[in-house]
N, CA, C and O atoms as a MOPAC input file, in Angstrom:
PM7 MOZYME 1SCF
protein

 N      0.99900 1    -1.30600 1    -0.15900 1
 C      0.20600 1     0.29200 1    -0.29000 1
 C      0.70400 1     1.26100 1     0.01600 1
 O      1.44100 1     1.40900 1     0.99000 1
 N      0.26600 1     2.37300 1    -1.05400 1
 C      1.14300 1     3.63400 1    -1.02700 1
 C      0.84100 1     4.44900 1     0.39400 1
 O     -0.11600 1     4.32500 1     1.15800 1
 N      1.92600 1     5.27200 1     0.47200 1
 C      1.86400 1     6.00300 1     1.77800 1
 C      0.48100 1     6.98300 1     1.74300 1
 O     -0.17200 1     7.10300 1     2.78000 1
 N      0.08100 1     7.65300 1     0.55100 1
 C     -1.08100 1     8.61000 1     0.34700 1
 C     -2.13900 1     7.37500 1     0.79800 1
 O     -2.74100 1     7.53800 1     1.85900 1
 N     -2.33800 1     6.35700 1     0.15500 1
 C     -3.37800 1     5.38400 1     0.15500 1
 C     -3.89800 1     5.13200 1     1.59000 1
 O     -5.06900 1     5.28800 1     1.93700 1
 N     -2.51700 1     4.57700 1     2.65700 1
 C     -2.78200 1     4.71100 1     3.98800 1
 C     -3.20100 1     5.62300 1     4.92900 1
 O     -3.90400 1     5.41500 1     5.91700 1
 N     -2.52800 1     7.03400 1     4.39600 1
 C     -3.03700 1     8.03100 1     5.17400 1
 C     -4.76200 1     8.19400 1     4.80300 1
 O     -5.59800 1     7.96200 1     5.67600 1
 N     -5.16600 1     8.63200 1     3.36300 1
 C     -6.60900 1     8.38500 1     3.19200 1
 C     -7.51500 1     7.46700 1     4.14900 1
 O     -8.49900 1     7.91800 1     4.73600 1
 N     -7.02800 1     5.95300 1     4.26000 1
 C     -7.68600 1     4.78900 1     4.60300 1
 C     -7.38800 1     5.32700 1     6.33900 1
 O     -8.17300 1     4.76900 1     7.10600 1
 N     -6.53400 1     6.16600 1     6.94300 1
 C     -6.27700 1     6.40700 1     8.37900 1
 C     -7.03700 1     7.53800 1     8.65100 1
 O     -7.32700 1     7.70300 1     9.83600 1
 N     -7.55300 1     8.60900 1     7.60100 1
 C     -8.59800 1     9.56600 1     7.90200 1
 C     -7.97400 1    10.85700 1     7.49800 1
 O     -8.44900 1    11.95100 1     7.80500 1
 N     -6.72700 1    10.66000 1     6.69200 1
 C     -5.90400 1    12.22600 1     6.22500 1
 C     -6.23200 1    12.03100 1     4.92100 1
 O     -5.79700 1    11.22200 1     4.10200 1
 N     -7.34300 1    13.17300 1     4.80800 1
 C     -7.81600 1    13.33300 1     3.51300 1
 C     -6.55900 1    13.88200 1     2.36300 1
 O     -5.46400 1    14.21500 1     2.81500 1
 N     -6.85700 1    13.94100 1     0.73800 1
 C     -6.43500 1    14.44600 1    -0.09600 1
 C     -7.08100 1    16.14100 1    -0.31700 1
 O     -8.30400 1    16.19000 1    -0.44600 1
 N     -6.54500 1    17.09200 1    -0.35000 1
 C     -6.74000 1    18.43300 1    -0.70900 1
 C     -7.58000 1    18.28700 1    -1.44300 1
 O     -7.31700 1    17.62600 1    -2.44800 1
 N     -9.23800 1    18.94400 1    -1.23900 1
 C    -10.08500 1    18.96700 1    -2.61400 1
 C    -10.37900 1    17.50300 1    -2.88400 1
 O    -10.67500 1    17.18100 1    -4.03400 1
 N    -10.32700 1    16.65600 1    -1.99500 1
 C    -10.54400 1    15.02000 1    -2.46700 1
 C    -10.23200 1    14.49100 1    -3.83600 1
 O    -10.75500 1    13.60600 1    -4.51200 1
 N     -9.21100 1    15.31000 1    -4.04200 1
 C     -8.21700 1    15.03400 1    -5.17600 1
 C     -7.76200 1    13.36400 1    -4.81100 1
 O     -7.59700 1    12.85300 1    -3.70400 1
 N     -7.61800 1    12.68300 1    -6.32800 1
 C     -6.86100 1    11.56300 1    -6.08500 1
 C     -5.41400 1    11.79700 1    -5.53500 1
 O     -4.79300 1    12.86000 1    -5.55500 1
 N     -4.83800 1    10.10500 1    -4.84100 1
 C     -3.10100 1    10.96200 1    -4.47900 1
 C     -2.38400 1    10.70300 1    -6.10500 1
 O     -2.86400 1    10.06100 1    -7.03900 1
 N     -1.28700 1    11.33100 1    -6.04700 1
 C     -0.40900 1    11.29000 1    -7.28800 1
 C      0.73500 1    10.85200 1    -6.95200 1
 O      1.64400 1    11.52700 1    -6.46700 1
 N      0.75100 1     9.63900 1    -7.20500 1
 C      2.06700 1     8.64500 1    -6.62300 1
 C      3.69400 1     9.12900 1    -7.16400 1
 O      4.75500 1     8.89500 1    -6.58400 1
 N      3.51600 1     9.75800 1    -8.26200 1
 C      4.58700 1    10.62500 1    -8.85200 1
 C      4.87500 1    11.97800 1    -8.65700 1
 O      5.87200 1    12.59200 1    -9.03700 1
 N      3.64400 1    12.49600 1    -7.85500 1
 C      3.78300 1    14.25900 1    -7.69000 1
 C      3.68900 1    14.51600 1    -6.38400 1
 O      4.08400 1    13.70300 1    -5.54900 1
 N      3.07200 1    15.85500 1    -6.01700 1
 C      3.04900 1    16.44000 1    -4.27000 1
 C      1.68600 1    16.31000 1    -3.99800 1
 O      0.84800 1    16.87200 1    -4.70300 1
 N      1.47300 1    15.80900 1    -3.30300 1
 C     -0.08200 1    15.87900 1    -2.49400 1
 C     -0.07300 1    16.74900 1    -1.32900 1
 O      0.82400 1    16.70900 1    -0.48800 1
 N     -1.15400 1    17.59900 1    -1.27400 1
 C     -1.60900 1    18.17100 1     0.29600 1
 C     -2.08200 1    17.32000 1     0.52300 1
 O     -2.88700 1    16.95200 1    -0.33300 1
 N     -1.92900 1    16.37200 1     1.86100 1
 C     -2.75900 1    15.98100 1     3.07400 1
 C     -3.25700 1    16.77800 1     4.00200 1
 O     -2.63900 1    17.79600 1     4.31300 1
 N     -4.44200 1    16.45100 1     4.59000 1
 C     -5.01900 1    16.74000 1     5.59700 1
 C     -5.77900 1    17.94000 1     5.71600 1
 O     -6.10800 1    18.30300 1     4.58700 1
 N     -6.22700 1    18.76500 1     6.66000 1
 C     -7.49800 1    19.40800 1     6.68200 1
 C     -6.89500 1    20.78100 1     6.04700 1
 O     -6.36700 1    21.72100 1     6.64200 1
 N     -7.10900 1    20.62800 1     4.81300 1
 C     -6.32700 1    21.90700 1     4.00900 1
 C     -7.35400 1    23.16800 1     4.88500 1
 O     -6.79700 1    24.08000 1     5.49600 1
 N     -8.55600 1    23.07400 1     4.84100 1
 C     -9.62400 1    24.31400 1     5.12200 1
 C     -8.95500 1    24.84300 1     6.37900 1
 O     -8.73800 1    26.05500 1     6.37900 1
 N     -8.49700 1    23.97000 1     7.72700 1
 C     -8.33800 1    24.69300 1     8.62700 1
 C     -6.85800 1    24.99400 1     8.83300 1
 O     -6.48700 1    25.32700 1     9.95900 1
 N     -5.80300 1    24.88300 1     7.62400 1
 C     -4.66700 1    25.50500 1     7.25900 1
 C     -3.45300 1    24.62400 1     7.62400 1
 O     -2.30000 1    25.01500 1     7.44800 1
 N     -3.76300 1    23.41700 1     8.13900 1
 C     -2.97300 1    22.33800 1     8.55700 1
 C     -2.76500 1    20.93700 1     7.62100 1
 O     -3.59900 1    20.03500 1     7.54000 1
 N     -1.75000 1    20.96600 1     7.09300 1
 C     -1.90800 1    19.87700 1     5.94200 1
 C     -0.25300 1    19.17000 1     6.01900 1
 O      0.70500 1    19.73700 1     6.54400 1
 N     -0.22600 1    18.17600 1     5.53600 1
 C      1.61500 1    17.21200 1     5.05800 1
 C      1.46500 1    17.43800 1     3.91900 1
 O      0.41200 1    17.66600 1     3.32400 1
 N      2.91300 1    17.37400 1     3.37700 1
 C      2.85100 1    17.92700 1     1.72000 1
 C      3.59900 1    16.33000 1     1.70800 1
 O      4.44300 1    16.00700 1     2.54300 1
 N      3.08100 1    15.35000 1     0.51900 1
 C      3.54700 1    14.39800 1     0.79100 1
 C      4.20200 1    13.98000 1    -0.97900 1
 O      3.48900 1    14.08300 1    -1.97800 1
 N      5.29900 1    13.63400 1    -1.00200 1
 C      5.78200 1    13.38700 1    -2.19200 1
 C      6.63700 1    12.50800 1    -2.42800 1
 O      7.56400 1    12.52300 1    -1.61800 1
 N      6.72900 1    11.44200 1    -3.52300 1
 C      7.87700 1    10.70300 1    -3.90000 1
 C      9.46800 1    10.95800 1    -3.66300 1
 O     10.03900 1    12.02300 1    -3.89700 1
 N     10.10400 1     9.71100 1    -3.12700 1
 C     11.36900 1     9.57000 1    -2.47600 1
 C     12.39600 1    10.12900 1    -3.68500 1
 O     11.97200 1     9.67700 1    -4.74900 1
 N     13.25900 1    10.72000 1    -3.84100 1
 C     14.41200 1    11.43600 1    -4.79700 1
 C     13.81900 1    12.39000 1    -5.90000 1
 O     14.44600 1    12.89400 1    -6.83100 1
 N     12.46800 1    12.53800 1    -5.60300 1
 C     11.82700 1    13.95400 1    -6.27700 1
 C     12.58400 1    15.13100 1    -6.41300 1
 O     12.96400 1    15.68200 1    -5.38000 1
 N     12.90600 1    15.67400 1    -7.64700 1
 C     13.98800 1    17.25200 1    -7.13600 1
 C     12.74900 1    18.13300 1    -6.84500 1
 O     11.70100 1    18.25200 1    -7.48000 1
 N     13.06800 1    18.57100 1    -5.98300 1
 C     12.57500 1    20.01700 1    -5.55700 1
 C     12.57700 1    21.16300 1    -6.57500 1
 O     13.40300 1    21.22600 1    -7.48500 1
 N     11.61000 1    22.06200 1    -6.37400 1
 C     11.00100 1    23.05600 1    -7.84400 1
 C     12.24400 1    24.29800 1    -7.36000 1
 O     12.22800 1    24.32400 1    -6.13000 1
 N     13.05400 1    25.08300 1    -7.78200 1
 C     14.12600 1    25.87400 1    -7.39400 1
 C     15.01600 1    25.26300 1    -7.26100 1
 O     15.83900 1    26.13900 1    -6.99100 1
 N     15.90900 1    23.70500 1    -7.22200 1
 C     16.64400 1    23.32200 1    -6.30700 1
 C     17.08800 1    22.11700 1    -6.77500 1
 O     16.35800 1    21.18000 1    -7.09800 1
 N     18.32100 1    22.13600 1    -6.81500 1
 C     18.91700 1    20.94500 1    -7.12400 1
 C     19.06200 1    19.35100 1    -5.94000 1
 O     19.63000 1    18.26300 1    -6.04500 1
 N     18.09300 1    20.10200 1    -4.74800 1
 C     18.07400 1    18.97800 1    -4.02500 1
 C     17.28600 1    17.59800 1    -3.96800 1
 O     16.18600 1    18.15100 1    -3.96000 1
 N     17.06900 1    16.69200 1    -3.93700 1
 C     15.95400 1    15.86600 1    -3.75900 1
 C     15.71700 1    15.29600 1    -2.72300 1
 O     16.60200 1    15.07800 1    -1.89700 1
 N     14.61800 1    14.98200 1    -2.57700 1
 C     13.25400 1    14.53600 1    -1.53000 1
 C     14.07900 1    13.07100 1    -0.74100 1
 O     14.66300 1    12.20500 1    -1.39200 1
 N     13.98200 1    13.07700 1     0.34100 1
 C     15.02600 1    11.95100 1     1.21100 1
 C     13.92900 1    11.47100 1     1.98300 1
 O     12.83400 1    12.03300 1     2.00700 1
 N     14.27300 1    10.21800 1     2.74800 1
 C     12.98900 1     9.99600 1     3.61000 1
 C     14.17500 1    10.22400 1     4.57800 1
 O     15.38800 1    10.21500 1     4.36900 1
 N     13.23900 1    10.49300 1     6.03000 1
 C     13.87500 1    10.65000 1     7.60700 1
 C     12.71400 1    10.28200 1     8.46300 1
 O     11.55900 1    10.45400 1     8.07300 1
 N     12.99400 1     9.80300 1     9.56700 1
 C     12.37100 1     9.11100 1    10.57100 1
 C     11.79900 1    10.32300 1    10.81800 1
 O     12.33300 1    11.43200 1    10.82100 1
 N     10.15300 1     9.87900 1    11.11900 1
 C      9.25800 1    11.33800 1    11.57400 1
 C      8.29100 1    10.58400 1    12.45700 1
 O      8.14400 1     9.39300 1    12.18400 1
 N      7.59200 1    11.09800 1    13.49500 1
 C      6.58700 1    10.89800 1    14.20800 1
 C      5.38400 1    12.36500 1    14.14300 1
 O      5.83800 1    13.50400 1    14.03900 1
 N      4.27200 1    12.17600 1    14.19900 1
 C      3.30000 1    13.08900 1    13.88000 1
 C      2.20300 1    12.70600 1    14.51000 1
 O      1.87300 1    11.53200 1    14.34600 1
 N      1.52100 1    13.40400 1    15.21400 1
 C      0.33500 1    13.03200 1    16.20700 1
 C     -0.50000 1    14.31100 1    16.12200 1
 O     -0.27300 1    15.46900 1    16.47300 1
 N     -1.80200 1    13.56300 1    15.39300 1
 C     -2.59700 1    14.40500 1    14.92000 1
 C     -4.11700 1    14.28100 1    16.26900 1
 O     -4.65800 1    13.33500 1    16.84300 1
 N     -4.34100 1    16.01900 1    16.28100 1
 C     -5.48800 1    16.14800 1    17.30800 1
 C     -5.25000 1    15.11000 1    18.66300 1
 O     -6.26200 1    14.88900 1    19.32800 1
 N     -4.29400 1    14.62700 1    18.99300 1
 C     -4.01300 1    13.77400 1    20.56300 1
 C     -4.59700 1    12.19500 1    20.10200 1
 O     -4.61400 1    11.29300 1    20.94000 1
 N     -5.00400 1    12.00200 1    18.87900 1
 C     -5.76000 1    10.96000 1    18.70700 1
 C     -5.04300 1     9.67200 1    17.72400 1
 O     -4.97100 1     8.45000 1    17.84900 1
 N     -4.60600 1    10.59400 1    16.77600 1
 C     -3.70700 1     9.72700 1    15.87400 1
 C     -2.26400 1     9.85000 1    15.84900 1
 O     -1.69800 1    10.88200 1    16.21000 1
 N     -1.58300 1     8.69500 1    15.38200 1
 C     -0.01000 1     8.61700 1    15.44300 1
 C      0.54000 1     8.24500 1    14.12200 1
 O     -0.03200 1     7.28400 1    13.60700 1
 N      1.36500 1     8.69200 1    13.54700 1
 C      1.74400 1     8.65300 1    12.00700 1
 C      3.54900 1     8.25200 1    12.35500 1
 O      4.17800 1     9.17100 1    12.87900 1
 N      4.12500 1     7.26800 1    12.14000 1
 C      5.86000 1     7.03900 1    12.17800 1
 C      5.97600 1     6.57300 1    10.97600 1
 O      5.19700 1     5.92500 1    10.27600 1
 N      7.47000 1     7.13300 1    10.73000 1
 C      7.66400 1     6.73100 1     9.24000 1
 C      9.41300 1     6.34200 1     9.87700 1
 O     10.04600 1     7.17100 1    10.53100 1
 N      9.77100 1     5.43600 1     9.64700 1
 C     11.36000 1     5.06000 1     9.81600 1
 C     12.46100 1     5.15800 1     8.74000 1
 O     12.25200 1     5.31900 1     7.53800 1
 N     13.35400 1     5.06900 1     9.18600 1
 C     14.53000 1     5.39200 1     7.84800 1
 C     14.52000 1     4.63000 1     6.69400 1
 O     15.42600 1     4.78100 1     5.87400 1
 N     13.49800 1     3.71400 1     6.48200 1
 C     13.35800 1     2.86000 1     5.13300 1
 C     12.21700 1     3.39200 1     4.74600 1
 O     11.73900 1     3.01600 1     3.67600 1
 N     11.61000 1     4.28300 1     5.45900 1
 C     10.12200 1     4.63900 1     4.43500 1
 C      9.00300 1     4.12400 1     5.23600 1
 O      7.95200 1     4.75600 1     5.33600 1
 N      9.25200 1     2.69600 1     5.95900 1
 C      7.90000 1     2.26500 1     6.04100 1
 C      7.56900 1     3.11000 1     7.28500 1
 O      8.34500 1     3.45100 1     8.17800 1
 N      6.09100 1     3.41200 1     7.14300 1
 C      5.01800 1     3.71700 1     7.54000 1
 C      4.45700 1     2.84400 1     9.01400 1
 O      4.38500 1     1.64800 1     8.72900 1
 N      4.13700 1     3.04700 1    10.16100 1
 C      2.67700 1     2.77000 1    10.90400 1
 C      2.02200 1     3.48700 1    11.47300 1
 O      2.50000 1     4.38800 1    12.16300 1
 N      0.44700 1     3.22900 1    11.30300 1
 C     -0.69000 1     4.27800 1    11.82200 1
 C     -0.81400 1     3.25800 1    13.03300 1
 O     -0.69700 1     2.03200 1    13.03200 1
 N     -1.18500 1     4.45700 1    14.43100 1
 C     -1.75700 1     4.01800 1    15.36900 1
 C     -2.94600 1     5.00800 1    15.66300 1
 O     -2.83500 1     6.20400 1    15.39400 1
 N     -4.29100 1     4.38500 1    16.32100 1
 C     -5.02800 1     4.98800 1    16.79000 1
 C     -4.92900 1     5.12200 1    18.26200 1
 O     -5.35100 1     4.24100 1    19.01000 1
 N     -4.29100 1     6.38500 1    18.75400 1
 C     -4.07100 1     6.52900 1    20.25400 1
 C     -4.95000 1     6.28700 1    21.32900 1
 O     -4.55000 1     6.11300 1    22.48000 1
 N     -6.23800 1     6.27000 1    20.96200 1
 C     -7.40600 1     5.88000 1    21.72800 1
 C     -7.19700 1     4.42900 1    22.14900 1
 O     -7.47200 1     3.96100 1    23.25400 1
 N     -6.62900 1     3.73400 1    21.02400 1
 C     -6.57500 1     2.25100 1    21.78200 1
 C     -5.20800 1     1.60300 1    22.47900 1
 O     -4.91300 1     0.42600 1    22.68600 1
 N     -4.57700 1     2.69000 1    22.72500 1
 C     -3.31200 1     2.62400 1    23.58200 1
 C     -3.66500 1     2.49200 1    25.15700 1
 O     -3.95600 1     3.57700 1    25.66100 1
 N     -3.70100 1     1.31100 1    26.09300 1
 C     -3.78500 1     1.96800 1    27.20200 1
 C     -3.25000 1     2.99400 1    27.89600 1
 O     -2.19900 1     3.52500 1    27.53700 1
 N     -3.84100 1     3.32500 1    28.82900 1
 C     -3.18800 1     4.50700 1    29.63700 1
 C     -2.68600 1     4.12400 1    31.07600 1
 O     -3.40500 1     3.25300 1    31.56400 1
 N     -1.52000 1     4.57800 1    32.00800 1
 C     -1.33300 1     4.10700 1    33.02100 1
 C     -1.95400 1     4.61000 1    34.41500 1
 O     -1.68200 1     4.02100 1    35.46000 1

């Protein structure tokens, strides 16, 4: 499953309900609220730059309810924080 499709299934929509572009940039999230993720393919050259997109470990928590983690290999794990027991 692609990262974009996984985000959609996890409840993070694509802007304007567009379909995910596997080879392009995708604005993911609540665009109207001013919060979104920019999702693009690894190795894509950034506009006005000679730098290429790379994968880095990352952890994002959305509204204290959903967690998205990416490891250094680009593997993504989605966790619903409401399912995690608290002490």
